[in-house]
């Protein structure tokens, strides 16, 4: 059972697996969301495998088989796996599923805009202060203050600011996700958040919510972009990727290089009547086949030329820097995302005090 809308990847894996295993038939069903998947699991005919684009289901105790012993049985697989995503997947002490649909953010920059401004391209040594100064020089506004070009493009989202908090030495939650107190309201987290809000309010390098703009889409009027894998994939698909470069996110005072990661998973349910066969299909689908844009093994990344690709190689390298975000660690925190983002809008637009607001978020975990 899969929650993904597009089925071509898993359908291709089904066909090749059935060819390799005569007499085995893989039945694929779609569910619309986590609720429907959980309902199917609780039924008398639970699916052998559930695949989801999020992680909530995989935090449910005893819903999935621990795949660690299965991974250990495959010669060399543990060493081949990228350890960043695997550490996130194992944050509860077990491996409930193999990661799929992996995406991480990097700093994507428009080379033409840097050339026009006479600025050197950002490097891996880029600091937050240098990043802000670049952003100010790359933001272009008319006499009415309306921008035709912004220095930096990023959405208003608590999840998207987390890498900057990590890099400043802060975090949203305790390592086990049981509390936000002492973490979301720590000096390092508050400082990082204030820096991000200042990029909107003080420096004006980021498009504010509902701000009049002539900058167009991210690839059109933004010099630097908080660019996930899917953004860079679109650049390559539309054959405009030569205009762009990519480096790591800016360094901050804490000196921590950590990044966040979005990923779902596919796991063998604890109700599966054929767990060994279900694992074999998972291994075929995710490890052996080129099913997802960012693979989770070094060997597949090399086989597909991603480790040598001008842009993709930097994303593959970044996989080793990821750690568990708050939304993986606490379902309560994850479900509070909309309320938190509403507060962020008020900080950006109304100047609501940052430290006081972050202290109020301790109630969300």
Coordinates of C-alpha atoms in Angstrom, one line a residue:
X1 CA 0.0 0.0 0.0
X2 CA 1.4 3.4 -1.0
X3 CA 0.3 6.9 -0.3
X4 CA 2.1 8.3 -3.3
X5 CA 0.0 9.6 -6.1
X6 CA 2.4 8.6 -8.9
X7 CA 2.8 4.9 -9.1
X8 CA 5.2 4.4 -12.0
X9 CA 8.3 3.7 -9.8
X10 CA 6.6 1.0 -7.7
X11 CA 4.8 -0.4 -10.7
X12 CA 8.1 -0.8 -12.5
X13 CA 9.6 -2.5 -9.4
X14 CA 6.5 -4.8 -9.2
X15 CA 7.0 -5.9 -12.8
X16 CA 10.7 -6.6 -12.5
X17 CA 10.3 -8.4 -9.2
X18 CA 7.6 -10.7 -10.6
X19 CA 9.8 -11.5 -13.5
X20 CA 12.6 -12.5 -11.1
X21 CA 10.2 -14.4 -8.9
X22 CA 7.8 -16.5 -11.0
X23 CA 4.7 -17.4 -9.0
X24 CA 4.9 -14.3 -6.9
X25 CA 2.2 -11.6 -7.5
X26 CA 2.6 -8.1 -6.0
X27 CA -0.7 -6.3 -5.5
X28 CA -0.4 -2.5 -5.2
X29 CA -3.1 -0.4 -3.5
X30 CA -3.2 3.3 -3.0
X31 CA -4.3 5.1 0.2
X32 CA -5.1 8.8 0.3
X33 CA -3.4 9.6 3.6
X34 CA -2.0 8.4 6.9
X35 CA -5.5 7.8 8.3
X36 CA -6.5 5.5 5.5
X37 CA -3.2 3.6 5.7
X38 CA -3.5 3.1 9.5
X39 CA -7.1 2.0 9.0
X40 CA -5.9 -0.6 6.5
X41 CA -3.3 -1.8 8.9
X42 CA -5.9 -2.2 11.6
X43 CA -8.2 -4.3 9.3
X44 CA -8.3 -8.1 9.0
X45 CA -6.4 -7.8 5.7
X46 CA -3.5 -5.6 6.6
X47 CA -1.0 -4.8 3.8
X48 CA 2.4 -6.5 3.9
X49 CA 4.1 -3.1 3.1
X50 CA 3.1 0.5 3.7
X51 CA 4.8 3.3 1.9
X52 CA 4.3 6.9 3.0
X53 CA 5.7 10.3 2.1
X54 CA 5.8 11.3 5.7
X55 CA 7.1 9.7 8.9
X56 CA 4.2 9.8 11.3
X57 CA 3.1 6.2 10.7
X58 CA 6.7 5.0 11.4
X59 CA 6.6 6.5 14.9
X60 CA 3.7 4.3 15.8
X61 CA 4.9 1.6 18.2
X62 CA 4.8 -2.0 16.9
X63 CA 3.2 -1.1 13.6
X64 CA 6.3 -2.1 11.6
X65 CA 8.9 -4.9 11.6
X66 CA 12.4 -3.8 12.6
X67 CA 14.5 -4.1 9.4
X68 CA 17.9 -3.9 11.1
X69 CA 18.3 -7.7 11.1
X70 CA 17.3 -7.9 7.4
X71 CA 19.8 -5.1 6.5
X72 CA 22.5 -7.0 8.4
X73 CA 21.9 -10.1 6.4
X74 CA 22.8 -8.4 3.1
X75 CA 26.5 -8.4 2.6
X76 CA 27.9 -4.9 2.6
X77 CA 24.6 -3.1 2.7
X78 CA 25.0 -1.5 6.1
X79 CA 28.3 0.1 5.0
X80 CA 26.8 1.1 1.6
X81 CA 23.9 3.0 3.1
X82 CA 24.2 6.8 3.6
X83 CA 24.3 7.1 7.4
X84 CA 22.6 10.4 7.7
X85 CA 19.2 9.3 6.5
X86 CA 19.6 6.0 8.4
X87 CA 20.3 7.7 11.7
X88 CA 17.1 9.7 11.2
X89 CA 15.2 6.6 10.3
X90 CA 16.5 4.8 13.4
X91 CA 15.9 7.6 15.8
X92 CA 13.6 5.4 17.9
X93 CA 16.2 2.6 18.2
X94 CA 14.8 0.5 15.4
X95 CA 14.5 0.7 11.6
X96 CA 10.7 0.7 10.7
X97 CA 11.3 1.4 7.0
X98 CA 13.8 2.2 4.3
X99 CA 13.8 5.9 3.4
X100 CA 12.2 7.0 0.1
X101 CA 11.6 10.4 -1.5
X102 CA 14.6 11.9 0.2
X103 CA 15.2 15.7 -0.1
X104 CA 17.5 18.2 1.6
X105 CA 18.0 21.9 1.2
X106 CA 21.2 23.6 -0.1
X107 CA 22.0 27.1 -1.2
X108 CA 21.3 27.3 -4.9
X109 CA 22.5 30.5 -6.6
X110 CA 21.9 32.2 -9.9
X111 CA 25.3 32.8 -11.5
X112 CA 24.0 35.4 -13.9
X113 CA 22.7 37.6 -11.1
X114 CA 26.0 37.4 -9.3
X115 CA 27.9 38.2 -12.5
X116 CA 25.7 41.3 -13.1
X117 CA 26.3 42.5 -9.6
X118 CA 30.1 41.9 -9.9
X119 CA 30.1 39.6 -7.0
X120 CA 32.1 36.4 -6.5
X121 CA 30.0 33.2 -6.2
X122 CA 29.3 31.9 -2.7
X123 CA 31.6 29.2 -1.5
X124 CA 31.5 26.5 1.2
X125 CA 33.1 29.0 3.6
X126 CA 30.1 31.4 3.3
X127 CA 29.3 32.9 6.7
X128 CA 25.9 34.2 7.8
X129 CA 27.1 37.8 7.9
X130 CA 28.6 37.5 4.4
X131 CA 25.4 35.9 3.2
X132 CA 23.4 38.8 4.5
X133 CA 25.7 41.3 2.8
X134 CA 25.5 39.5 -0.5
X135 CA 21.7 39.4 -0.2
X136 CA 21.5 43.1 0.3
X137 CA 23.7 43.8 -2.7
X138 CA 21.6 41.4 -4.8
X139 CA 18.2 42.8 -3.8
X140 CA 16.9 45.3 -6.4
X141 CA 13.9 47.6 -5.6
X142 CA 12.4 50.4 -7.6
X143 CA 11.6 53.9 -6.3
X144 CA 8.4 52.6 -4.7
X145 CA 10.3 49.8 -2.8
X146 CA 8.9 47.0 -4.9
X147 CA 11.6 44.4 -5.6
X148 CA 12.3 43.0 -9.1
X149 CA 15.0 40.8 -7.5
X150 CA 15.5 39.4 -4.0
X151 CA 18.7 38.3 -2.5
X152 CA 17.3 35.1 -1.0
X153 CA 14.2 33.0 -1.6
X154 CA 12.7 30.9 1.2
X155 CA 9.2 30.1 2.4
X156 CA 7.8 30.9 5.8
X157 CA 8.0 27.6 7.6
X158 CA 9.3 26.5 11.0
X159 CA 10.7 23.4 9.4
X160 CA 12.7 25.3 6.8
X161 CA 14.4 27.5 9.4
X162 CA 15.6 24.5 11.4
X163 CA 19.0 24.1 9.6
X164 CA 19.9 27.6 10.6
X165 CA 19.0 26.8 14.2
X166 CA 21.2 23.7 14.1
X167 CA 24.1 25.6 12.7
X168 CA 23.8 28.2 15.4
X169 CA 24.1 25.5 18.1
X170 CA 20.4 25.4 18.9
X171 CA 17.5 22.9 18.4
X172 CA 13.8 22.9 18.7
X173 CA 13.4 19.9 21.0
X174 CA 15.4 17.6 23.3
X175 CA 17.1 14.7 21.5
X176 CA 14.3 12.3 22.5
X177 CA 11.6 14.8 21.5
X178 CA 9.9 14.8 24.9
X179 CA 10.2 18.5 25.6
X180 CA 10.8 21.9 23.9
X181 CA 11.7 23.6 27.2
X182 CA 15.3 24.6 27.3
X183 CA 15.7 24.0 23.6
X184 CA 13.2 26.2 21.5
X185 CA 13.7 28.9 24.1
X186 CA 17.5 28.5 24.4
X187 CA 19.8 31.5 23.6
X188 CA 21.3 29.8 20.6
X189 CA 17.8 29.0 19.1
X190 CA 16.5 32.5 19.8
X191 CA 19.5 34.1 18.3
X192 CA 19.3 32.0 15.1
X193 CA 15.6 32.8 14.8
X194 CA 16.2 36.5 15.3
X195 CA 18.8 36.4 12.5
X196 CA 16.3 34.8 10.1
X197 CA 13.5 37.3 11.0
X198 CA 15.9 40.2 10.6
X199 CA 16.7 39.0 7.1
X200 CA 13.0 39.8 6.3
X201 CA 12.4 42.9 8.5
X202 CA 15.7 44.7 8.8
X203 CA 17.7 43.7 5.7
X204 CA 14.8 43.2 3.3
X205 CA 16.5 40.4 1.3
X206 CA 13.6 37.9 1.6
X207 CA 10.1 38.4 0.1
X208 CA 7.6 38.9 3.0
X209 CA 4.2 37.3 3.0
X210 CA 1.8 39.3 0.7
X211 CA 4.5 41.8 -0.2
X212 CA 4.1 43.3 -3.7
X213 CA 6.8 41.9 -5.9
X214 CA 7.9 41.9 -9.5
X215 CA 10.5 39.1 -8.9
X216 CA 8.5 36.3 -10.4
X217 CA 9.2 32.7 -9.6
X218 CA 12.2 31.5 -7.6
X219 CA 14.3 30.6 -10.7
X220 CA 13.5 34.1 -12.2
X221 CA 14.0 36.8 -9.6
X222 CA 15.9 35.3 -6.6
X223 CA 19.7 35.4 -6.5
X224 CA 20.0 32.7 -3.8
X225 CA 17.4 30.1 -3.1
X226 CA 16.8 27.6 -0.2
X227 CA 16.7 24.9 -2.8
X228 CA 15.5 21.4 -2.1
X229 CA 16.3 18.5 -4.4
X230 CA 13.0 18.9 -6.2
X231 CA 13.8 22.6 -7.1
X232 CA 17.2 21.6 -8.5
X233 CA 15.5 18.7 -10.3
X234 CA 13.2 21.1 -12.0
X235 CA 16.1 23.3 -13.1
X236 CA 17.7 20.2 -14.7
X237 CA 14.4 19.0 -16.3
X238 CA 13.8 22.4 -17.9
X239 CA 17.4 22.6 -19.1
X240 CA 18.3 25.9 -17.2
X241 CA 20.6 24.3 -14.6
X242 CA 23.7 25.8 -16.3
X243 CA 22.7 29.2 -14.9
X244 CA 22.9 28.0 -11.4
X245 CA 25.4 26.7 -8.8
X246 CA 25.0 25.1 -5.4
X247 CA 26.9 25.2 -2.1
X248 CA 26.1 24.4 1.5
X249 CA 24.0 26.6 3.6
X250 CA 25.7 29.5 5.4
X251 CA 27.9 28.8 8.4
X252 CA 26.7 30.2 11.7
X253 CA 28.2 30.9 15.1
X254 CA 27.6 27.4 16.6
X255 CA 29.8 25.8 14.0
X256 CA 27.5 22.8 13.6
X257 CA 27.2 21.7 9.9
X258 CA 23.9 19.8 10.5
X259 CA 21.0 20.0 8.0
X260 CA 17.4 18.8 8.0
X261 CA 15.9 16.2 5.7
X262 CA 12.5 15.4 4.3
X263 CA 11.9 11.7 3.6
X264 CA 9.2 9.1 3.8
X265 CA 9.7 5.4 4.0
X266 CA 8.4 2.0 3.0
X267 CA 8.2 -0.6 5.7
X268 CA 7.1 -4.2 6.4
X269 CA 4.0 -4.2 8.7
X270 CA 4.0 -6.3 11.8
X271 CA 0.8 -8.0 10.5
X272 CA 2.5 -9.2 7.3
X273 CA 2.1 -12.9 6.7
X274 CA 5.1 -12.9 4.4
X275 CA 7.7 -10.6 6.1
X276 CA 10.7 -12.2 4.4
X277 CA 9.2 -11.9 0.9
X278 CA 8.0 -8.3 1.7
X279 CA 11.6 -7.4 2.7
X280 CA 12.9 -8.9 -0.6
X281 CA 10.5 -6.7 -2.5
X282 CA 11.6 -3.6 -0.5
X283 CA 15.2 -4.4 -1.2
X284 CA 14.6 -4.8 -4.9
X285 CA 12.4 -1.6 -5.1
X286 CA 14.6 0.8 -3.1
X287 CA 18.1 -0.7 -3.1
X288 CA 18.5 -2.5 -6.4
X289 CA 16.4 -0.4 -8.7
X290 CA 16.9 3.3 -9.6
X291 CA 13.4 4.1 -8.2
X292 CA 14.0 7.5 -6.5
X293 CA 15.9 10.7 -7.6
X294 CA 18.2 10.6 -4.5
X295 CA 19.3 7.0 -3.7
X296 CA 20.2 5.9 -0.2
X297 CA 23.3 3.9 -1.1
X298 CA 26.7 5.1 -2.1
X299 CA 27.0 2.4 -4.8
X300 CA 23.8 3.4 -6.5
X301 CA 24.7 7.1 -6.4
X302 CA 28.0 6.3 -8.1
X303 CA 26.4 3.9 -10.6
X304 CA 24.0 6.7 -11.7
X305 CA 26.8 9.3 -12.0
X306 CA 25.3 11.4 -9.2
X307 CA 28.6 11.6 -7.2
X308 CA 30.2 13.3 -10.3
X309 CA 27.3 15.5 -11.3
X310 CA 27.9 19.2 -11.1
X311 CA 24.8 19.8 -8.9
X312 CA 23.7 16.4 -7.6
X313 CA 27.1 15.5 -6.1
X314 CA 26.7 18.3 -3.5
X315 CA 23.3 16.9 -2.5
X316 CA 24.7 13.4 -2.1
X317 CA 27.6 14.8 0.0
X318 CA 25.1 16.6 2.3
X319 CA 23.3 13.4 3.1
X320 CA 26.0 12.7 5.7
X321 CA 25.2 16.0 7.5
X322 CA 21.5 15.5 8.2
X323 CA 20.0 14.9 11.7
X324 CA 16.5 14.4 13.1
X325 CA 14.2 17.4 12.9
X326 CA 11.6 18.2 15.5
X327 CA 8.8 16.9 13.3
X328 CA 10.4 13.4 13.4
X329 CA 10.9 13.5 17.1
X330 CA 7.4 14.6 18.3
X331 CA 4.0 14.2 16.8
X332 CA 2.7 17.0 19.0
X333 CA 5.3 19.4 17.6
X334 CA 4.6 18.2 14.1
X335 CA 0.9 18.8 14.4
X336 CA 1.5 22.3 15.7
X337 CA 3.2 23.4 12.5
X338 CA 0.3 25.6 11.3
X339 CA 0.0 27.4 14.6
X340 CA 3.7 28.0 14.8
X341 CA 3.8 29.3 11.2
X342 CA 1.0 31.8 12.0
X343 CA 3.2 33.2 14.8
X344 CA 6.1 33.4 12.4
X345 CA 4.0 35.5 10.1
X346 CA 3.3 37.9 13.0
X347 CA 7.0 38.1 13.8
X348 CA 7.8 39.0 10.2
X349 CA 4.9 41.4 9.5
X350 CA 4.0 42.9 12.9
X351 CA 7.4 42.7 14.7
X352 CA 6.1 40.4 17.4
X353 CA 9.0 39.8 19.8
X354 CA 11.0 36.8 18.9
X355 CA 12.2 35.5 22.3
X356 CA 8.8 35.8 23.9
X357 CA 7.2 34.0 21.0
X358 CA 9.7 31.1 21.1
X359 CA 9.2 30.8 24.8
X360 CA 5.5 30.4 24.2
X361 CA 6.2 27.4 21.9
X362 CA 7.4 25.3 24.7
X363 CA 3.7 24.2 25.0
X364 CA 4.0 22.4 21.7
X365 CA 6.1 19.5 23.0

